[in-house]
Coordinates of C-alpha atoms in Angstrom, one line a residue:
M1 CA 16.0 -20.2 14.9
M2 CA 14.4 -22.9 17.2
Q3 CA 17.9 -24.2 17.9
Q4 CA 19.3 -20.7 18.2
Y5 CA 16.9 -20.0 21.1
G6 CA 17.0 -23.5 22.6
F7 CA 13.5 -24.8 21.6
D8 CA 12.8 -28.5 20.7
N9 CA 9.0 -28.1 20.6
Y10 CA 7.5 -26.0 17.8
S11 CA 4.4 -25.0 19.8
D12 CA 6.6 -23.5 22.5
F13 CA 8.7 -21.7 19.8
W14 CA 5.5 -20.1 18.2
K15 CA 4.4 -18.9 21.6
W16 CA 7.8 -17.4 22.2
S17 CA 7.7 -15.6 18.8
V18 CA 4.4 -13.9 19.8
V19 CA 5.4 -13.0 23.4
N20 CA 8.8 -11.7 22.2
K21 CA 7.8 -10.1 19.0
E22 CA 10.5 -7.5 18.9
V23 CA 13.2 -10.1 19.4
F24 CA 11.6 -12.5 16.9
W25 CA 11.3 -9.9 14.1
E26 CA 14.7 -8.4 14.8
T27 CA 16.3 -11.8 14.5
T28 CA 14.2 -12.5 11.4
V29 CA 15.5 -9.3 9.7
Q30 CA 19.0 -10.5 10.5
N31 CA 18.3 -14.1 9.3
L32 CA 16.9 -12.8 6.0
G33 CA 19.8 -10.5 5.5
I34 CA 17.6 -7.4 4.9
K35 CA 20.0 -4.7 3.6
L36 CA 19.6 -1.4 5.5
A37 CA 21.2 1.9 4.4
Q38 CA 20.5 3.2 7.8
K39 CA 19.7 1.0 10.8
F40 CA 16.5 1.2 12.8
T41 CA 16.4 2.8 16.2
S42 CA 13.7 0.3 17.3
I43 CA 12.3 -2.7 15.5
L44 CA 8.7 -1.8 16.7
D45 CA 7.1 1.4 18.0
I46 CA 3.4 1.2 19.0
S47 CA 3.2 4.7 20.6
K48 CA 0.4 5.5 18.1
G49 CA -1.5 2.4 19.0
V50 CA -1.2 -1.2 17.8
E51 CA -3.4 -0.2 14.8
N52 CA -0.6 2.1 13.6
P53 CA 2.7 0.3 14.4
E54 CA 6.0 1.7 13.1
W55 CA 8.3 -1.2 12.1
L56 CA 12.0 -0.6 11.6
K57 CA 11.6 2.9 13.0
N58 CA 14.0 5.5 11.5
A59 CA 15.6 2.9 9.2
K60 CA 16.4 3.9 5.6
F61 CA 16.4 1.2 2.9
N62 CA 14.9 -0.1 -0.3
I63 CA 13.6 -3.7 -0.2
V64 CA 14.8 -4.4 -3.8
D65 CA 18.5 -4.3 -2.6
S66 CA 17.7 -7.3 -0.4
C67 CA 16.7 -9.3 -3.6
F68 CA 20.1 -9.2 -5.1
Q69 CA 22.5 -10.6 -2.5
N70 CA 23.3 -14.0 -4.1
S71 CA 26.4 -14.5 -6.3
D72 CA 26.4 -12.9 -9.8
N73 CA 26.3 -16.3 -11.4
A74 CA 23.5 -17.7 -9.3
I75 CA 20.3 -18.4 -11.2
A76 CA 17.7 -15.7 -10.3
V77 CA 15.0 -16.8 -12.8
V78 CA 14.4 -20.0 -14.8
F79 CA 11.5 -19.7 -17.3
Q80 CA 9.9 -21.4 -20.2
E81 CA 7.6 -20.1 -22.9
E82 CA 5.0 -22.5 -24.4
G83 CA 6.6 -24.9 -26.9
K84 CA 10.1 -23.6 -26.3
E85 CA 13.2 -24.5 -24.4
L86 CA 13.8 -23.8 -20.7
Q87 CA 16.0 -20.8 -20.2
K88 CA 18.0 -19.5 -17.2
V89 CA 18.8 -15.9 -16.1
T90 CA 21.7 -15.2 -13.7
Q91 CA 21.4 -12.7 -10.9
K92 CA 23.8 -10.4 -12.8
E93 CA 21.8 -10.6 -16.0
F94 CA 18.6 -10.0 -14.2
L95 CA 19.9 -7.0 -12.2
N96 CA 21.2 -5.5 -15.4
L97 CA 17.6 -5.8 -16.9
V98 CA 16.1 -4.3 -13.8
N99 CA 18.5 -1.4 -14.0
Q100 CA 17.9 -0.8 -17.7
I101 CA 14.1 -0.6 -16.9
A102 CA 14.7 1.8 -14.0
N103 CA 16.8 4.1 -16.2
G104 CA 14.1 3.8 -18.9
L105 CA 11.5 5.1 -16.4
V106 CA 13.7 8.1 -15.6
E107 CA 14.4 8.8 -19.3
L108 CA 10.7 8.7 -19.9
G109 CA 10.4 11.7 -17.5
L110 CA 8.9 9.9 -14.5
K111 CA 9.9 11.0 -11.0
Q112 CA 10.0 9.4 -7.6
G113 CA 6.5 8.9 -6.3
D114 CA 4.9 8.6 -9.8
K115 CA 2.8 5.4 -10.0
I116 CA 3.4 2.7 -12.7
A117 CA 0.8 0.0 -13.6
I118 CA 1.6 -3.5 -14.8
D119 CA -1.0 -5.6 -16.6
M120 CA 1.0 -8.5 -17.9
P121 CA 1.4 -12.3 -17.3
M122 CA 4.1 -13.4 -14.9
T123 CA 7.2 -13.2 -17.1
V124 CA 10.8 -12.3 -16.7
E125 CA 10.1 -8.8 -18.0
A126 CA 7.1 -8.3 -15.8
V127 CA 9.1 -9.2 -12.6
A128 CA 12.0 -7.0 -13.8
I129 CA 9.6 -4.1 -14.4
Y130 CA 8.0 -4.7 -10.9
L131 CA 11.4 -4.5 -9.2
A132 CA 12.7 -1.6 -11.3
G133 CA 9.8 0.6 -10.4
I134 CA 10.3 -0.1 -6.7
K135 CA 14.0 0.5 -7.0
A136 CA 13.3 3.9 -8.6
G137 CA 10.9 4.9 -5.8
M138 CA 7.9 4.5 -8.1
P139 CA 4.9 2.6 -6.6
I140 CA 3.6 -0.3 -8.7
V141 CA -0.1 -0.7 -9.4
T142 CA -0.6 -4.4 -10.2
I143 CA -3.5 -5.6 -12.4
A144 CA -4.2 -9.2 -13.2
D145 CA -4.0 -10.1 -16.9
S146 CA -7.3 -11.9 -16.7
F147 CA -9.4 -8.8 -15.9
T148 CA -11.9 -7.3 -18.3
S149 CA -11.4 -3.8 -19.5
N150 CA -14.1 -2.7 -17.0
E151 CA -12.1 -4.0 -14.1
I152 CA -8.8 -2.6 -15.5
A153 CA -10.5 0.9 -15.7
V154 CA -11.7 0.7 -12.1
R155 CA -8.2 0.1 -10.9
L156 CA -6.6 2.8 -13.0
K157 CA -9.2 5.3 -11.9
I158 CA -8.4 4.6 -8.2
T159 CA -4.6 4.9 -8.6
N160 CA -4.1 7.2 -11.6
P161 CA -0.7 5.8 -12.8
K162 CA 1.4 7.8 -15.2
V163 CA 2.3 4.8 -17.4
I164 CA 1.1 1.1 -17.9
F165 CA 3.2 -1.8 -19.0
T166 CA 1.4 -4.5 -21.0
Q167 CA 1.8 -7.0 -23.8
D168 CA 0.1 -7.0 -27.3
V169 CA -1.5 -10.4 -26.6
L170 CA -1.6 -13.2 -24.1
Q171 CA -0.4 -16.5 -25.6
R172 CA -2.2 -19.5 -24.0
A173 CA -2.5 -23.0 -25.3
G174 CA -1.8 -22.0 -28.9
K175 CA -4.3 -19.1 -28.8
E176 CA -3.6 -15.4 -28.7
L177 CA -5.9 -13.4 -26.5
P178 CA -6.1 -9.6 -26.6
L179 CA -4.4 -7.7 -23.8
F180 CA -3.2 -4.3 -25.1
Q181 CA -6.7 -3.9 -26.6
K182 CA -8.3 -4.3 -23.2
V183 CA -5.9 -1.7 -21.8
V184 CA -6.9 0.7 -24.6
E185 CA -10.6 0.1 -23.9
A186 CA -9.9 0.9 -20.2
N187 CA -8.7 4.4 -21.3
A188 CA -5.3 3.7 -19.9
P189 CA -2.4 6.2 -19.8
K190 CA 0.7 5.9 -21.9
A191 CA 1.4 2.3 -22.6
V192 CA 4.7 0.5 -22.9
I193 CA 4.0 -2.7 -24.9
L194 CA 6.0 -5.9 -25.0
K195 CA 5.5 -7.4 -28.4
V196 CA 5.2 -11.2 -28.3
S197 CA 3.2 -12.0 -31.5
D198 CA 3.5 -11.2 -35.2
K199 CA 0.1 -9.6 -35.2
K200 CA 0.0 -5.9 -36.2
I201 CA -1.5 -3.6 -33.5
N202 CA -2.5 0.0 -33.7
L203 CA -0.6 2.1 -31.1
R204 CA -2.0 5.3 -29.8
N205 CA 0.2 8.4 -30.4
K206 CA 1.5 8.3 -26.8
D207 CA 2.3 4.5 -26.7
I208 CA 5.7 2.9 -27.3
Y209 CA 7.2 -0.6 -27.6
F210 CA 9.2 -2.0 -24.8
E211 CA 12.3 -2.4 -26.9
N212 CA 12.3 1.3 -27.6
F213 CA 11.7 2.1 -24.0
L214 CA 14.5 0.0 -22.6
S215 CA 17.6 2.1 -21.6
L216 CA 21.1 1.0 -22.6
K217 CA 22.4 1.9 -19.1
T218 CA 22.9 -1.1 -16.8
N219 CA 23.8 0.8 -13.6
F220 CA 21.2 2.5 -11.5
K221 CA 21.5 4.0 -8.0
T222 CA 18.7 2.7 -5.8
I223 CA 16.4 5.2 -4.3
I224 CA 16.6 4.8 -0.5
Q225 CA 13.3 5.4 1.3
N226 CA 11.5 5.1 4.6
P227 CA 10.1 1.8 5.8
D228 CA 6.5 2.9 5.4
D229 CA 6.9 4.4 1.9
I230 CA 4.5 2.6 -0.6
I231 CA 6.1 0.1 -3.0
T232 CA 3.0 -1.6 -4.4
I233 CA -0.8 -1.1 -4.7
L234 CA -2.7 -4.4 -4.8
F235 CA -6.5 -4.9 -4.9
S236 CA -8.7 -7.1 -2.8
S237 CA -12.4 -7.4 -2.9
G238 CA -14.2 -6.5 0.3
T239 CA -17.9 -6.4 0.8
T240 CA -18.6 -3.4 -1.4
G241 CA -18.6 -3.2 -5.2
E242 CA -15.3 -1.3 -5.5
P243 CA -12.1 -3.3 -4.7
K244 CA -10.0 -2.2 -1.8
A245 CA -6.7 -0.6 -2.8
I246 CA -4.1 -2.0 -0.4
P247 CA -0.7 -0.4 -0.2
W248 CA 2.4 -2.5 0.5
T249 CA 5.4 -0.8 2.0
H250 CA 9.1 -1.7 2.1
T251 CA 8.4 -3.8 5.3
T252 CA 5.6 -5.9 3.9
P253 CA 7.9 -8.2 1.8
I254 CA 9.7 -9.1 5.0
K255 CA 6.6 -10.8 6.2
G256 CA 6.2 -12.8 3.0
A257 CA 9.9 -13.7 2.9
S258 CA 9.9 -14.8 6.5
D259 CA 6.9 -17.1 5.9
G260 CA 8.7 -18.5 2.9
Y261 CA 11.9 -19.0 5.0
Y262 CA 10.2 -20.6 8.1
H263 CA 7.1 -22.3 6.7
Q264 CA 7.7 -23.1 3.0
D265 CA 11.3 -24.0 3.9
I266 CA 12.8 -21.7 1.1
H267 CA 16.5 -21.3 1.2
K268 CA 19.6 -20.4 -0.9
N269 CA 19.6 -21.8 -4.4
N270 CA 16.2 -23.5 -4.0
V271 CA 13.8 -23.3 -7.0
V272 CA 10.4 -21.8 -6.2
C273 CA 7.4 -22.1 -8.6
W274 CA 4.0 -20.8 -7.9
P275 CA 1.7 -20.2 -11.0
T276 CA 0.3 -16.8 -10.3
N277 CA 0.2 -13.2 -11.4
L278 CA 1.5 -9.8 -10.1
G279 CA -2.2 -8.7 -9.8
W280 CA -2.7 -11.2 -7.0
M281 CA -0.7 -11.0 -3.7
M282 CA 1.0 -14.3 -4.4
G283 CA 2.8 -12.7 -7.4
P284 CA 4.7 -10.2 -5.3
W285 CA 5.0 -12.8 -2.5
L286 CA 6.7 -15.2 -4.9
V287 CA 9.2 -12.5 -6.0
F288 CA 10.2 -11.5 -2.5
A289 CA 9.9 -14.9 -0.8
A290 CA 12.3 -16.4 -3.5
L291 CA 14.8 -13.6 -4.1
I292 CA 15.2 -12.4 -0.5
N293 CA 15.9 -16.0 0.5
K294 CA 18.5 -16.2 -2.4
A295 CA 16.3 -18.8 -4.2
T296 CA 15.4 -19.0 -7.9
I297 CA 12.0 -17.9 -9.3
A298 CA 10.6 -20.5 -11.7
L299 CA 8.1 -19.1 -14.3
Y300 CA 6.2 -21.2 -16.8
Y301 CA 4.4 -19.0 -19.4
G302 CA 1.6 -21.5 -20.3
T303 CA -1.2 -22.8 -18.1
P304 CA -0.5 -25.1 -15.1
T305 CA -2.9 -27.7 -16.5
D306 CA -0.7 -28.3 -19.5
N307 CA 1.5 -31.4 -19.7
E308 CA 4.4 -29.1 -20.5
F309 CA 4.0 -27.5 -17.1
G310 CA 4.7 -30.8 -15.4
E311 CA 7.8 -31.2 -17.6
F312 CA 8.9 -27.7 -16.7
V313 CA 8.6 -28.5 -13.0
Q314 CA 10.7 -31.6 -13.6
N315 CA 13.4 -30.0 -15.7
A316 CA 13.7 -26.8 -13.6
K317 CA 14.2 -29.1 -10.6
V318 CA 11.6 -27.1 -8.6
T319 CA 12.0 -27.6 -4.9
M320 CA 8.9 -25.8 -3.7
L321 CA 5.7 -25.9 -5.8
G322 CA 2.8 -23.7 -4.9
V323 CA -0.7 -24.6 -6.1
I324 CA -4.4 -23.6 -5.8
P325 CA -6.6 -26.6 -5.1
S326 CA -8.4 -26.2 -8.5
F327 CA -5.1 -27.2 -10.3
V328 CA -4.8 -30.3 -8.1
K329 CA -8.4 -31.3 -8.8
Y330 CA -7.7 -31.2 -12.6
W331 CA -4.3 -33.0 -12.2
K332 CA -6.0 -35.8 -10.2
S333 CA -8.9 -36.3 -12.7
S334 CA -6.7 -36.1 -15.8
K335 CA -3.6 -37.9 -14.3
C336 CA -1.6 -35.6 -16.5
M337 CA 1.3 -35.1 -14.1
E338 CA 1.9 -38.7 -13.1
K339 CA 4.6 -39.4 -15.8
Y340 CA 7.0 -36.7 -14.6
D341 CA 9.8 -36.9 -12.0
W342 CA 9.1 -34.4 -9.3
N343 CA 11.5 -35.9 -6.8
A344 CA 13.4 -32.6 -6.4
I345 CA 10.3 -31.1 -4.7
K346 CA 10.8 -30.7 -0.9
C347 CA 7.3 -29.5 -0.2
F348 CA 4.2 -28.2 -1.9
S349 CA 2.1 -25.2 -0.6
S350 CA -1.5 -24.6 -1.2
T351 CA -3.5 -21.3 -0.9
G352 CA -6.4 -19.3 -2.3
E353 CA -9.1 -21.9 -1.8
V354 CA -10.4 -24.5 0.7
S355 CA -8.7 -27.8 -0.3
N356 CA -10.0 -31.4 -0.5
P357 CA -8.0 -33.9 1.6
L358 CA -8.1 -36.7 -1.0
E359 CA -6.8 -34.3 -3.7
M360 CA -4.0 -33.0 -1.3
E361 CA -3.0 -36.6 -0.5
Y362 CA -2.8 -37.3 -4.3
L363 CA -0.7 -34.2 -4.7
M364 CA 1.8 -35.4 -2.1
Q365 CA 2.2 -38.7 -3.9
L366 CA 3.2 -36.9 -7.1
A367 CA 6.6 -36.2 -5.4
N368 CA 6.8 -39.4 -3.4
N369 CA 4.9 -38.2 -0.3
K370 CA 6.3 -34.7 0.2
P371 CA 4.3 -32.5 2.6
A372 CA 1.7 -30.0 1.4
I373 CA 2.0 -26.8 3.4
E374 CA -1.5 -25.3 3.7
Y375 CA -1.2 -21.5 3.8
C376 CA -3.9 -18.9 4.3
G377 CA -3.6 -15.1 4.6
G378 CA -4.5 -12.1 2.7
T379 CA -3.3 -9.1 0.6
E380 CA -3.7 -6.9 3.6
I381 CA -1.4 -9.2 5.6
G382 CA 1.5 -9.6 3.1
G383 CA 1.5 -13.3 3.8
G384 CA -0.2 -15.8 6.0
Y385 CA -1.8 -15.9 9.4
V386 CA -2.3 -19.7 9.6
T387 CA -0.1 -22.4 8.0
S388 CA 1.6 -25.8 8.2
T389 CA 5.3 -26.5 8.7
V390 CA 7.8 -29.1 7.7
V391 CA 8.7 -29.8 11.3
Q392 CA 5.2 -31.0 12.4
P393 CA 3.1 -34.0 11.2
N394 CA 1.5 -33.0 7.9
I395 CA -2.2 -33.8 7.7
A396 CA -3.9 -33.1 4.3
S397 CA -6.1 -30.0 4.1
T398 CA -5.3 -28.8 7.7
F399 CA -3.2 -26.0 9.1
S400 CA -0.9 -27.1 11.9
T401 CA -0.1 -23.6 13.4
Q402 CA -0.6 -19.9 13.5
T403 CA 2.3 -18.3 11.6
L404 CA 5.4 -17.3 13.5
G405 CA 5.4 -13.8 14.9
G406 CA 1.6 -13.6 14.5
E407 CA -1.5 -14.4 16.6
F408 CA -5.2 -14.7 16.1
V409 CA -8.3 -15.8 18.1
L410 CA -11.5 -17.5 17.0
L411 CA -14.7 -15.9 18.3
D412 CA -18.3 -17.1 18.0
E413 CA -21.4 -15.0 17.3
N414 CA -21.4 -13.8 20.9
N415 CA -17.7 -12.8 20.7
N416 CA -16.7 -15.6 23.0
K417 CA -13.5 -17.6 22.3
S418 CA -14.5 -20.7 20.4
T419 CA -13.1 -23.7 18.5
K420 CA -15.1 -22.6 15.5
G421 CA -15.7 -19.1 14.6
E422 CA -14.5 -15.9 12.9
V423 CA -10.8 -15.1 12.7
F424 CA -9.7 -12.0 14.5
L425 CA -6.0 -11.0 14.2
I426 CA -4.2 -9.7 17.2
P427 CA -2.0 -6.7 16.1
P428 CA 0.7 -5.7 15.7
I429 CA 2.1 -8.2 13.2
M430 CA 4.8 -7.4 10.6
G431 CA 3.1 -7.0 7.2
L432 CA -0.4 -5.9 8.3
S433 CA -1.7 -3.0 6.3
T434 CA -2.2 0.4 8.1
N435 CA -3.8 2.3 5.2
L436 CA -6.3 2.0 2.3
L437 CA -6.2 4.3 -0.6
N438 CA -10.0 4.4 -1.2
S439 CA -11.6 3.4 2.1
N440 CA -11.2 4.2 5.8
H441 CA -8.8 1.6 7.1
F442 CA -10.0 1.9 10.7
E443 CA -13.6 1.4 9.8
V444 CA -12.8 -1.6 7.6
Y445 CA -10.6 -3.5 10.0
Y446 CA -11.2 -2.2 13.5
K447 CA -14.5 -0.4 14.0
N448 CA -16.8 -2.2 16.4
T449 CA -14.5 -5.2 16.8
P450 CA -14.5 -6.8 20.2
T451 CA -11.5 -7.0 22.4
F452 CA -9.9 -10.2 23.7
E453 CA -8.2 -10.4 27.1
G454 CA -7.8 -6.6 26.9
K455 CA -6.2 -6.8 23.4
T456 CA -7.3 -4.9 20.4
L457 CA -8.6 -7.2 17.6
R458 CA -8.5 -6.7 13.8
R459 CA -11.3 -8.1 11.6
H460 CA -10.2 -10.5 8.8
G461 CA -13.4 -12.2 7.6
D462 CA -12.3 -15.9 7.4
Q463 CA -14.0 -18.6 9.4
M464 CA -11.8 -21.4 10.9
E465 CA -12.4 -24.5 13.1
Q466 CA -9.8 -25.7 15.5
L467 CA -9.7 -29.5 15.7
K468 CA -9.1 -31.6 18.8
N469 CA -5.5 -32.1 17.9
G470 CA -5.0 -28.3 17.8
Y471 CA -4.8 -28.1 14.0
Y472 CA -7.1 -25.8 12.0
K473 CA -9.5 -26.3 9.1
A474 CA -10.7 -23.5 6.8
Q475 CA -14.5 -22.9 6.8
G476 CA -14.7 -20.2 4.1
R477 CA -15.7 -16.6 4.7
V478 CA -18.1 -15.0 7.2
D479 CA -18.6 -11.8 5.2
D480 CA -19.8 -11.2 1.7
A481 CA -16.5 -12.0 0.1
M482 CA -15.6 -15.3 -1.5
N483 CA -12.6 -17.1 -3.1
L484 CA -13.2 -18.4 -6.6
G485 CA -10.3 -20.1 -8.3
G486 CA -7.9 -18.5 -5.8
I487 CA -9.3 -15.1 -6.5
K488 CA -11.1 -13.0 -3.9
V489 CA -14.3 -11.3 -5.1
S490 CA -17.2 -9.7 -3.3
S491 CA -20.8 -11.0 -3.7
T492 CA -21.9 -7.5 -4.5
Q493 CA -19.6 -7.3 -7.6
I494 CA -21.2 -10.5 -9.0
E495 CA -24.8 -9.4 -8.0
A496 CA -24.3 -6.0 -9.7
I497 CA -23.8 -7.8 -13.0
I498 CA -26.5 -10.4 -12.5
N499 CA -29.0 -7.7 -11.6
T500 CA -28.6 -6.1 -15.1
L501 CA -30.2 -9.2 -16.7
S502 CA -33.7 -8.6 -17.9
F503 CA -35.2 -11.6 -16.1
V504 CA -33.7 -10.8 -12.7
K505 CA -35.5 -8.6 -10.1
E506 CA -32.7 -9.1 -7.5
S507 CA -30.0 -11.6 -6.7
A508 CA -27.7 -13.0 -4.1
A509 CA -24.4 -14.7 -4.8
I510 CA -22.8 -17.2 -2.4
A511 CA -19.8 -19.5 -2.3
V512 CA -20.5 -23.0 -1.2
S513 CA -18.3 -26.1 -0.5
P514 CA -18.8 -29.1 -2.7
K515 CA -19.6 -32.5 -1.1
G516 CA -16.3 -33.8 0.4
G517 CA -14.8 -30.4 0.5
G518 CA -12.5 -28.5 -1.9
P519 CA -12.6 -25.3 -3.9
S520 CA -15.7 -23.2 -3.5
L521 CA -18.6 -23.3 -6.0
L522 CA -20.4 -20.1 -7.1
M523 CA -24.2 -20.3 -6.6
V524 CA -26.5 -17.5 -7.6
Y525 CA -30.0 -17.2 -6.3
Y526 CA -32.4 -14.8 -8.1
V527 CA -35.9 -13.5 -7.8
E528 CA -37.6 -13.5 -11.2
S529 CA -38.7 -10.4 -13.0
T530 CA -39.9 -11.8 -16.3
V531 CA -40.4 -15.3 -17.8
E532 CA -39.1 -14.6 -21.3
F533 CA -36.2 -17.1 -21.3
S534 CA -35.7 -20.8 -20.6
N535 CA -33.7 -22.0 -17.7
E536 CA -30.8 -22.8 -20.0
E537 CA -30.9 -19.4 -21.7
R538 CA -30.9 -17.7 -18.3
Y539 CA -27.9 -19.7 -17.0
N540 CA -26.0 -18.9 -20.2
Q541 CA -26.7 -15.2 -19.9
A542 CA -25.6 -15.2 -16.3
K543 CA -22.4 -17.2 -17.1
N544 CA -21.4 -15.1 -20.0
S545 CA -22.1 -11.8 -18.3
I546 CA -19.8 -12.7 -15.4
R547 CA -17.1 -13.9 -17.8
K548 CA -17.2 -10.8 -20.0
Q549 CA -17.7 -8.1 -17.4
L550 CA -15.8 -9.4 -14.3
N551 CA -13.4 -12.3 -15.0
P552 CA -13.4 -15.3 -17.4
L553 CA -12.1 -17.4 -14.5
F554 CA -15.3 -17.1 -12.5
K555 CA -17.8 -19.9 -13.3
V556 CA -21.4 -19.9 -12.2
T557 CA -22.1 -23.5 -11.0
E558 CA -25.8 -23.1 -10.6
L559 CA -28.5 -20.4 -11.1
V560 CA -31.4 -21.0 -8.7
K561 CA -34.8 -19.2 -8.8
I562 CA -36.2 -18.3 -5.4
E563 CA -39.5 -16.6 -4.5
V564 CA -38.0 -14.1 -2.1
L565 CA -34.4 -13.5 -0.8
P566 CA -34.2 -14.1 3.0
R567 CA -33.4 -10.7 4.7
T568 CA -32.7 -9.4 8.2
A569 CA -34.9 -6.7 9.8
S570 CA -32.4 -4.2 8.5
N571 CA -33.0 -5.5 4.9
K572 CA -29.6 -7.2 4.6
V573 CA -29.5 -10.5 2.6
M574 CA -29.0 -13.5 4.9
R575 CA -26.4 -15.3 3.0
R576 CA -25.9 -17.9 5.7
K577 CA -29.6 -18.9 5.3
L578 CA -29.0 -19.4 1.6
R579 CA -25.9 -21.5 2.3
D580 CA -28.1 -23.6 4.7
L581 CA -30.6 -24.0 1.8
Y582 CA -27.9 -25.3 -0.4
E583 CA -26.7 -27.7 2.3
Q584 CA -30.2 -29.1 2.6
H585 CA -30.4 -29.5 -1.1
K586 CA -27.0 -31.1 -1.3
T587 CA -27.9 -33.8 1.2

């Protein structure tokens, strides 16, 4: 597009994409080949305010139709189960499976608008179920397979789906972990279970196996909808105990696909691998960023820290590999990926956590010095707001630009523009949410936000620093949310669990950066209630409670006793002061 509009300087091109948003996004819709059943009358209408933009006004379409525009024999998905051979699925085969599932939903008695939940690992079947529901006009509720039954129950209560798709167990590193059982404990609705083990399970009367659910019909007429009809409900932790239920519409994937096209350099017949799950935004992002760009989705069913994963990347000829920094940290310490040929990789991309420059430089060398595209955004954005590109110098652990078609400003504590401060987005941007199912959207994102040069600003919660060369560096969160292992969680969710321990009077959880930078560490400060346990027993209780009640992927790095939690005059915990205490202790 730079050549199309006569730009030879990327910075000038980005500025043009923001000043000429309508032209940029209309051209992007054309470049991505978004299939419309009825063309829009205007690409953008802000007559209801920039907080409530209408994208692709009066258009009619279903985004799933844009995911199947490659040739029938093109490879849509390449996948590998642990200990088994690599397998390939053509677009025609994959579309047939999607249509069989869509027909199965109708034959089950579901109607357009009914919600469907998915609590599965990222498999061929999971992706097909995801697309089939959207194709049938049934919004998908995505739930991460690592969640406890408590967290599953919270998400089901908020969304009230009619049916949930799951597996009997999760197979990881030779172990079989319960999944269907957690769904049952969460008092889930009718379950459709994909059987992957030989273990006997006890179905409830209403439950059925996937093989019995699957229709024989391989043709299905897509349900055509409005641009702002809901296709997916994802969850993101804010600063309260209950996760925010964030709807994605048919326009949201256009943002993710455009980022993939422009920033991760994903194009026709590329192979895109990003170990993730449909319960996190990068799962749906991967589906749309790959398929809309006519690329192949690469799925490995084991863990990305296995040697077999490295072999999969090699044999699948992955061209874009997405990571979270925690993976890279392990790869560097274990050297487990050094024996594989990753020369097919054109670029890496990293998101979810603050990265460490030495580890990112190591990652680049695994594919003979290919660039690592830093990428930061959010579930409520549908993609990124700050990123790197393959057409600018790549500097480890830094972002070279704001994403095309989007703009933000950094403000200090006095709401003045700064080179280090809180990120405020400048709407409208394609992909930005306009609604929350269980919160007031305006209050969460716009209430009491400052303006900048007369423009309305939208709160995001990240903190960034702009370096002297114009690049950006992530500085974590400014609110009570944190990213742990690539997963966003609120401090209050962690504190609610810690506060149930008998030796705790009150607590405060913070995320801190390790020395040298890298993925955040979870520190918990607590005020003592009783002295009945040793320090080791206390730490183990805290660690196990978080693992069992919230997520086994969250690890407490340190449990620190404190005489009193620092508070503001309005009784709010001063987490910044706790971070300062940690920094003093670290040095």
